[in-house]
Amino acid sequence: MRLVLLGPPGAGKGTQAKVLAEKYHLLHLSTGDLLREAVKNKTATGSEAKKYMDRGELVPDEIVAKMITDRLAAADKKQGFMLDGFPRTQGQAEILERALAGLGMPLDIVVNLETSEAVILQRLTGRRICRSCGRIYHLKNMPSKKSGICDDCSGELYQRDDDKEATIRRRLEVYESQTKELIDFYQAKSLLQNASGDLEVKVLFAELSALFKRLNLA
Ligand code: AMP
């Protein structure tokens, strides 16, 4: 299965992508994770990207598109993939379409997670992430057993710099002005399926699993 997860920041893309990729043995590519890794490793791409990420703006298309297309070109064709946080502009979607056509791996489905603003704000302000393994927690909805410590690897939990309220607002504006149009883009290609990002993690996971089955994708 070759899939894109679309939705505003806080829709739960990263959380669903992790569990779905595990269940269906998919290659999970998240541009946000790849960029944060580059920032952490202080690479040239990382320091360029950080300027945009700290402001809640999008990193230029060429940088993120290259990160993804390089990895897709090197991927096992039979495995399938799940893209989370990419594409985020029509330009990126067009680059992706061309790259996948060249590789003979067109998309099967784009899942759009429709999410209400109240849920988004509550999720993002309470989100915490393990610095070592990347597991995602929430202070109220999904707390770790010991405060500030990852259940899986005992790593330190941290709050992303761009999960502070002012940057969250900017990221939501950027989603409205630059990413939301991808819903129409993929609808016109008959690839779009909507699901509710407001649902609790396990409920949404079950709905998406049922959807893939219904569409004969899994
Ligand atoms: P995310 O983890 O998906 O919320 O992404 C965090 C930040 O990384 C975003 O606010 C952007 O600054 C940057 N970013 C992630 N994915 C993309 C993308 N596809 N295009 C441009 N910037 C991106």
mmCIF file of C-alpha atoms and ligand atoms in Angstrom:
data_model
loop_
_atom_site.group_PDB
_atom_site.id
_atom_site.type_symbol
_atom_site.label_atom_id
_atom_site.label_comp_id
_atom_site.label_asym_id
_atom_site.label_seq_id
_atom_site.Cartn_x
_atom_site.Cartn_y
_atom_site.Cartn_z
ATOM 1 C CA MET A 1 0.000 0.000 0.000
ATOM 2 C CA ARG A 2 1.290 3.474 -0.929
ATOM 3 C CA LEU A 3 -0.310 6.156 1.124
ATOM 4 C CA VAL A 4 -0.199 9.844 2.093
ATOM 5 C CA LEU A 5 -1.580 11.111 5.426
ATOM 6 C CA LEU A 6 -2.895 14.657 5.135
ATOM 7 C CA GLY A 7 -4.201 16.909 7.876
ATOM 8 C CA PRO A 8 -3.404 19.975 9.968
ATOM 9 C CA PRO A 9 -0.701 19.966 12.658
ATOM 10 C CA GLY A 10 -2.150 18.066 15.622
ATOM 11 C CA ALA A 11 -4.406 15.836 13.510
ATOM 12 C CA GLY A 12 -2.533 12.803 14.816
ATOM 13 C CA LYS A 13 -0.679 11.998 11.580
ATOM 14 C CA GLY A 14 2.551 11.015 13.321
ATOM 15 C CA THR A 15 0.827 8.857 15.938
ATOM 16 C CA GLN A 16 -1.327 7.018 13.364
ATOM 17 C CA ALA A 17 1.559 6.689 10.905
ATOM 18 C CA LYS A 18 3.658 4.892 13.516
ATOM 19 C CA VAL A 19 1.006 2.299 14.387
ATOM 20 C CA LEU A 20 -0.205 1.811 10.808
ATOM 21 C CA ALA A 21 3.325 1.474 9.402
ATOM 22 C CA GLU A 22 3.993 -1.200 12.018
ATOM 23 C CA LYS A 23 0.785 -3.113 11.291
ATOM 24 C CA TYR A 24 1.190 -3.049 7.497
ATOM 25 C CA HIS A 25 5.022 -3.188 7.430
ATOM 26 C CA LEU A 26 5.269 0.072 5.522
ATOM 27 C CA LEU A 27 8.234 2.391 5.146
ATOM 28 C CA HIS A 28 7.248 5.440 7.234
ATOM 29 C CA LEU A 29 8.671 8.739 6.012
ATOM 30 C CA SER A 30 7.986 11.901 8.018
ATOM 31 C CA THR A 31 9.580 15.106 6.730
ATOM 32 C CA GLY A 32 9.172 16.677 10.193
ATOM 33 C CA ASP A 33 11.136 13.803 11.798
ATOM 34 C CA LEU A 34 13.786 13.878 9.058
ATOM 35 C CA LEU A 35 14.184 17.649 9.435
ATOM 36 C CA ARG A 36 14.401 17.468 13.251
ATOM 37 C CA GLU A 37 17.066 14.778 12.853
ATOM 38 C CA ALA A 38 19.016 17.042 10.467
ATOM 39 C CA VAL A 39 18.720 19.945 12.960
ATOM 40 C CA LYS A 40 19.915 17.711 15.796
ATOM 41 C CA ASN A 41 22.897 16.536 13.719
ATOM 42 C CA LYS A 42 23.679 20.153 12.743
ATOM 43 C CA THR A 43 23.900 19.328 9.020
ATOM 44 C CA ALA A 44 23.843 22.131 6.413
ATOM 45 C CA THR A 45 20.219 21.189 5.551
ATOM 46 C CA GLY A 46 19.357 21.181 9.253
ATOM 47 C CA SER A 47 20.632 24.676 9.948
ATOM 48 C CA GLU A 48 18.899 26.050 6.832
ATOM 49 C CA ALA A 49 15.614 24.295 7.760
ATOM 50 C CA LYS A 50 15.703 25.421 11.402
ATOM 51 C CA LYS A 51 15.204 29.075 10.424
ATOM 52 C CA TYR A 52 11.820 28.197 8.939
ATOM 53 C CA MET A 53 10.770 25.591 11.490
ATOM 54 C CA ASP A 54 11.308 27.922 14.462
ATOM 55 C CA ARG A 55 8.885 30.405 12.898
ATOM 56 C CA GLY A 56 6.286 27.766 12.008
ATOM 57 C CA GLU A 57 6.900 28.395 8.282
ATOM 58 C CA LEU A 58 7.370 25.757 5.602
ATOM 59 C CA VAL A 59 10.885 24.729 4.627
ATOM 60 C CA PRO A 60 11.446 25.356 0.859
ATOM 61 C CA ASP A 61 10.015 22.673 -1.452
ATOM 62 C CA GLU A 62 13.391 21.705 -3.010
ATOM 63 C CA ILE A 63 14.861 20.752 0.380
ATOM 64 C CA VAL A 64 12.001 18.564 1.616
ATOM 65 C CA ALA A 65 11.181 17.071 -1.781
ATOM 66 C CA LYS A 66 14.761 15.882 -2.206
ATOM 67 C CA MET A 67 14.733 14.262 1.240
ATOM 68 C CA ILE A 68 11.678 12.231 0.314
ATOM 69 C CA THR A 69 12.403 11.397 -3.330
ATOM 70 C CA ASP A 70 15.934 10.165 -2.479
ATOM 71 C CA ARG A 71 14.486 7.785 0.099
ATOM 72 C CA LEU A 72 11.663 6.592 -2.151
ATOM 73 C CA ALA A 73 14.122 5.906 -4.967
ATOM 74 C CA ALA A 74 16.140 3.720 -2.587
ATOM 75 C CA ALA A 75 13.061 1.983 -1.121
ATOM 76 C CA ASP A 76 12.028 -1.624 -1.604
ATOM 77 C CA LYS A 77 9.285 -1.391 -4.234
ATOM 78 C CA LYS A 78 7.274 -4.254 -2.768
ATOM 79 C CA GLN A 79 7.175 -2.867 0.763
ATOM 80 C CA GLY A 80 4.887 0.137 0.257
ATOM 81 C CA PHE A 81 5.168 3.425 2.137
ATOM 82 C CA MET A 82 3.368 5.952 4.278
ATOM 83 C CA LEU A 83 4.164 9.666 3.896
ATOM 84 C CA ASP A 84 3.404 11.810 6.944
ATOM 85 C CA GLY A 85 3.728 15.595 6.688
ATOM 86 C CA PHE A 86 4.611 15.472 2.995
ATOM 87 C CA PRO A 87 3.459 16.838 0.597
ATOM 88 C CA ARG A 88 2.448 20.155 2.150
ATOM 89 C CA THR A 89 2.191 22.329 -0.978
ATOM 90 C CA GLN A 90 0.886 21.761 -4.473
ATOM 91 C CA GLY A 91 4.474 22.116 -5.754
ATOM 92 C CA GLN A 92 5.575 19.244 -3.496
ATOM 93 C CA ALA A 93 2.583 17.152 -4.583
ATOM 94 C CA GLU A 94 3.542 17.632 -8.235
ATOM 95 C CA ILE A 95 7.200 16.724 -7.591
ATOM 96 C CA LEU A 96 6.019 13.625 -5.729
ATOM 97 C CA GLU A 97 3.662 12.602 -8.521
ATOM 98 C CA ARG A 98 6.427 12.841 -11.123
ATOM 99 C CA ALA A 99 8.929 10.968 -8.955
ATOM 100 C CA LEU A 100 6.481 8.137 -8.210
ATOM 101 C CA ALA A 101 5.472 7.851 -11.879
ATOM 102 C CA GLY A 102 9.160 7.505 -12.767
ATOM 103 C CA LEU A 103 9.582 4.796 -10.145
ATOM 104 C CA GLY A 104 6.415 2.956 -11.220
ATOM 105 C CA MET A 105 4.953 3.362 -7.712
ATOM 106 C CA PRO A 106 1.843 5.605 -7.951
ATOM 107 C CA LEU A 107 -0.149 6.453 -4.810
ATOM 108 C CA ASP A 108 -3.058 4.186 -3.833
ATOM 109 C CA ILE A 109 -4.775 6.480 -1.344
ATOM 110 C CA VAL A 110 -4.587 9.835 0.441
ATOM 111 C CA VAL A 111 -6.209 9.917 3.883
ATOM 112 C CA ASN A 112 -7.302 13.346 5.054
ATOM 113 C CA LEU A 113 -7.696 13.659 8.831
ATOM 114 C CA GLU A 114 -10.358 16.323 9.434
ATOM 115 C CA THR A 115 -9.705 17.804 12.863
ATOM 116 C CA SER A 116 -11.352 20.560 14.893
ATOM 117 C CA GLU A 117 -9.344 23.533 16.147
ATOM 118 C CA ALA A 118 -10.094 22.872 19.830
ATOM 119 C CA VAL A 119 -8.712 19.335 19.528
ATOM 120 C CA ILE A 120 -5.637 20.541 17.630
ATOM 121 C CA LEU A 121 -4.717 23.138 20.262
ATOM 122 C CA GLN A 122 -5.282 20.762 23.160
ATOM 123 C CA ARG A 123 -3.161 18.073 21.486
ATOM 124 C CA LEU A 124 -0.250 20.261 20.451
ATOM 125 C CA THR A 125 0.145 22.159 23.721
ATOM 126 C CA GLY A 126 0.201 18.875 25.684
ATOM 127 C CA ARG A 127 2.383 16.897 23.250
ATOM 128 C CA ARG A 128 5.686 15.562 24.566
ATOM 129 C CA ILE A 129 8.221 13.493 22.624
ATOM 130 C CA CYS A 130 10.972 11.129 23.671
ATOM 131 C CA ARG A 131 14.354 12.578 22.775
ATOM 132 C CA SER A 132 15.828 9.094 22.224
ATOM 133 C CA CYS A 133 13.194 6.981 20.424
ATOM 134 C CA GLY A 134 10.698 9.583 19.182
ATOM 135 C CA ARG A 135 7.645 8.026 20.901
ATOM 136 C CA ILE A 136 4.830 10.573 21.172
ATOM 137 C CA TYR A 137 3.036 11.218 24.498
ATOM 138 C CA HIS A 138 0.426 13.680 25.735
ATOM 139 C CA LEU A 139 0.367 15.162 29.222
ATOM 140 C CA LYS A 140 -3.351 14.315 29.654
ATOM 141 C CA ASN A 141 -4.429 11.939 26.844
ATOM 142 C CA MET A 142 -1.421 9.639 26.831
ATOM 143 C CA PRO A 143 0.911 10.334 29.769
ATOM 144 C CA SER A 144 4.068 8.347 30.405
ATOM 145 C CA LYS A 145 4.085 6.239 33.584
ATOM 146 C CA LYS A 146 6.837 8.359 35.144
ATOM 147 C CA SER A 147 6.577 12.083 34.504
ATOM 148 C CA GLY A 148 9.103 13.262 31.884
ATOM 149 C CA ILE A 149 10.500 9.772 31.197
ATOM 150 C CA CYS A 150 9.785 7.489 28.220
ATOM 151 C CA ASP A 151 8.101 4.172 29.124
ATOM 152 C CA ASP A 152 9.958 2.328 26.352
ATOM 153 C CA CYS A 153 13.555 3.515 26.605
ATOM 154 C CA SER A 154 13.734 5.798 29.709
ATOM 155 C CA GLY A 155 14.689 8.705 27.411
ATOM 156 C CA GLU A 156 13.877 12.287 28.385
ATOM 157 C CA LEU A 157 10.534 13.694 27.175
ATOM 158 C CA TYR A 158 10.620 17.192 25.667
ATOM 159 C CA GLN A 159 8.263 19.738 24.150
ATOM 160 C CA ARG A 160 8.972 20.694 20.534
ATOM 161 C CA ASP A 161 9.987 24.369 20.204
ATOM 162 C CA ASP A 162 7.265 24.827 17.586
ATOM 163 C CA ASP A 163 4.570 23.409 19.913
ATOM 164 C CA LYS A 164 4.465 26.731 21.836
ATOM 165 C CA GLU A 165 1.176 28.591 21.381
ATOM 166 C CA ALA A 166 2.352 31.482 19.114
ATOM 167 C CA THR A 167 4.123 29.118 16.699
ATOM 168 C CA ILE A 168 1.161 26.731 16.712
ATOM 169 C CA ARG A 169 -1.093 29.589 15.512
ATOM 170 C CA ARG A 170 1.316 30.369 12.660
ATOM 171 C CA ARG A 171 1.539 26.682 11.670
ATOM 172 C CA LEU A 172 -2.249 26.538 11.483
ATOM 173 C CA GLU A 173 -2.351 29.651 9.271
ATOM 174 C CA VAL A 174 0.291 28.105 7.026
ATOM 175 C CA TYR A 175 -1.790 24.910 6.819
ATOM 176 C CA GLU A 176 -4.899 26.916 5.816
ATOM 177 C CA SER A 177 -3.077 28.990 3.195
ATOM 178 C CA GLN A 178 -0.672 26.443 1.672
ATOM 179 C CA THR A 179 -1.603 22.847 2.496
ATOM 180 C CA LYS A 180 -5.400 22.690 2.629
ATOM 181 C CA GLU A 181 -5.655 23.049 -1.156
ATOM 182 C CA LEU A 182 -4.143 19.564 -1.441
ATOM 183 C CA ILE A 183 -7.528 18.181 -0.386
ATOM 184 C CA ASP A 184 -9.011 19.405 -3.697
ATOM 185 C CA PHE A 185 -5.882 18.366 -5.589
ATOM 186 C CA TYR A 186 -6.196 14.735 -4.468
ATOM 187 C CA GLN A 187 -10.002 14.725 -4.598
ATOM 188 C CA ALA A 188 -9.745 15.603 -8.288
ATOM 189 C CA LYS A 189 -7.506 12.560 -8.749
ATOM 190 C CA SER A 190 -10.047 10.326 -6.940
ATOM 191 C CA LEU A 191 -7.446 9.387 -4.311
ATOM 192 C CA LEU A 192 -8.950 11.172 -1.291
ATOM 193 C CA GLN A 193 -10.656 9.502 1.676
ATOM 194 C CA ASN A 194 -11.723 11.513 4.725
ATOM 195 C CA ALA A 195 -11.522 10.332 8.332
ATOM 196 C CA SER A 196 -11.980 12.123 11.633
ATOM 197 C CA GLY A 197 -8.741 13.234 13.289
ATOM 198 C CA ASP A 198 -10.807 14.072 16.406
ATOM 199 C CA LEU A 199 -11.194 10.376 17.219
ATOM 200 C CA GLU A 200 -9.192 8.714 19.944
ATOM 201 C CA VAL A 201 -6.035 6.946 18.635
ATOM 202 C CA LYS A 202 -7.320 3.359 18.849
ATOM 203 C CA VAL A 203 -10.738 4.172 17.384
ATOM 204 C CA LEU A 204 -9.233 5.977 14.388
ATOM 205 C CA PHE A 205 -6.723 3.161 13.912
ATOM 206 C CA ALA A 206 -9.593 0.640 13.742
ATOM 207 C CA GLU A 207 -11.528 2.855 11.287
ATOM 208 C CA LEU A 208 -8.530 3.243 8.993
ATOM 209 C CA SER A 209 -7.767 -0.474 9.115
ATOM 210 C CA ALA A 210 -11.390 -1.185 8.107
ATOM 211 C CA LEU A 211 -11.170 1.394 5.312
ATOM 212 C CA PHE A 212 -8.008 -0.201 3.847
ATOM 213 C CA LYS A 213 -9.681 -3.586 3.941
ATOM 214 C CA ARG A 214 -12.821 -2.272 2.241
ATOM 215 C CA LEU A 215 -10.694 -0.765 -0.528
ATOM 216 C CA ASN A 216 -8.713 -4.012 -0.909
ATOM 217 C CA LEU A 217 -5.483 -2.247 -0.012
ATOM 218 C CA ALA A 218 -4.678 -4.586 2.858
HETATM 219 P P1 AMP B 1 5.740 18.357 11.453
HETATM 220 O O1 AMP B 1 6.581 17.509 12.351
HETATM 221 O O2 AMP B 1 5.195 17.589 10.274
HETATM 222 O O3 AMP B 1 4.689 19.137 12.180
HETATM 223 O O4 AMP B 1 6.748 19.448 10.824
HETATM 224 C C1 AMP B 1 7.423 20.379 11.628
HETATM 225 C C2 AMP B 1 7.971 21.514 10.776
HETATM 226 O O5 AMP B 1 8.885 20.989 9.811
HETATM 227 C C3 AMP B 1 6.929 22.256 9.959
HETATM 228 O O6 AMP B 1 6.290 23.281 10.704
HETATM 229 C C4 AMP B 1 7.789 22.823 8.827
HETATM 230 O O7 AMP B 1 8.561 23.928 9.270
HETATM 231 C C5 AMP B 1 8.738 21.683 8.564
HETATM 232 N N1 AMP B 1 8.197 20.724 7.572
HETATM 233 C C6 AMP B 1 7.818 19.429 7.784
HETATM 234 N N2 AMP B 1 7.368 18.869 6.662
HETATM 235 C C7 AMP B 1 7.441 19.830 5.693
HETATM 236 C C8 AMP B 1 7.101 19.880 4.318
HETATM 237 N N3 AMP B 1 6.575 18.823 3.680
HETATM 238 N N4 AMP B 1 7.315 21.042 3.652
HETATM 239 C C9 AMP B 1 7.857 22.108 4.264
HETATM 240 N N5 AMP B 1 8.185 22.146 5.568
HETATM 241 C C10 AMP B 1 7.988 21.017 6.283
#
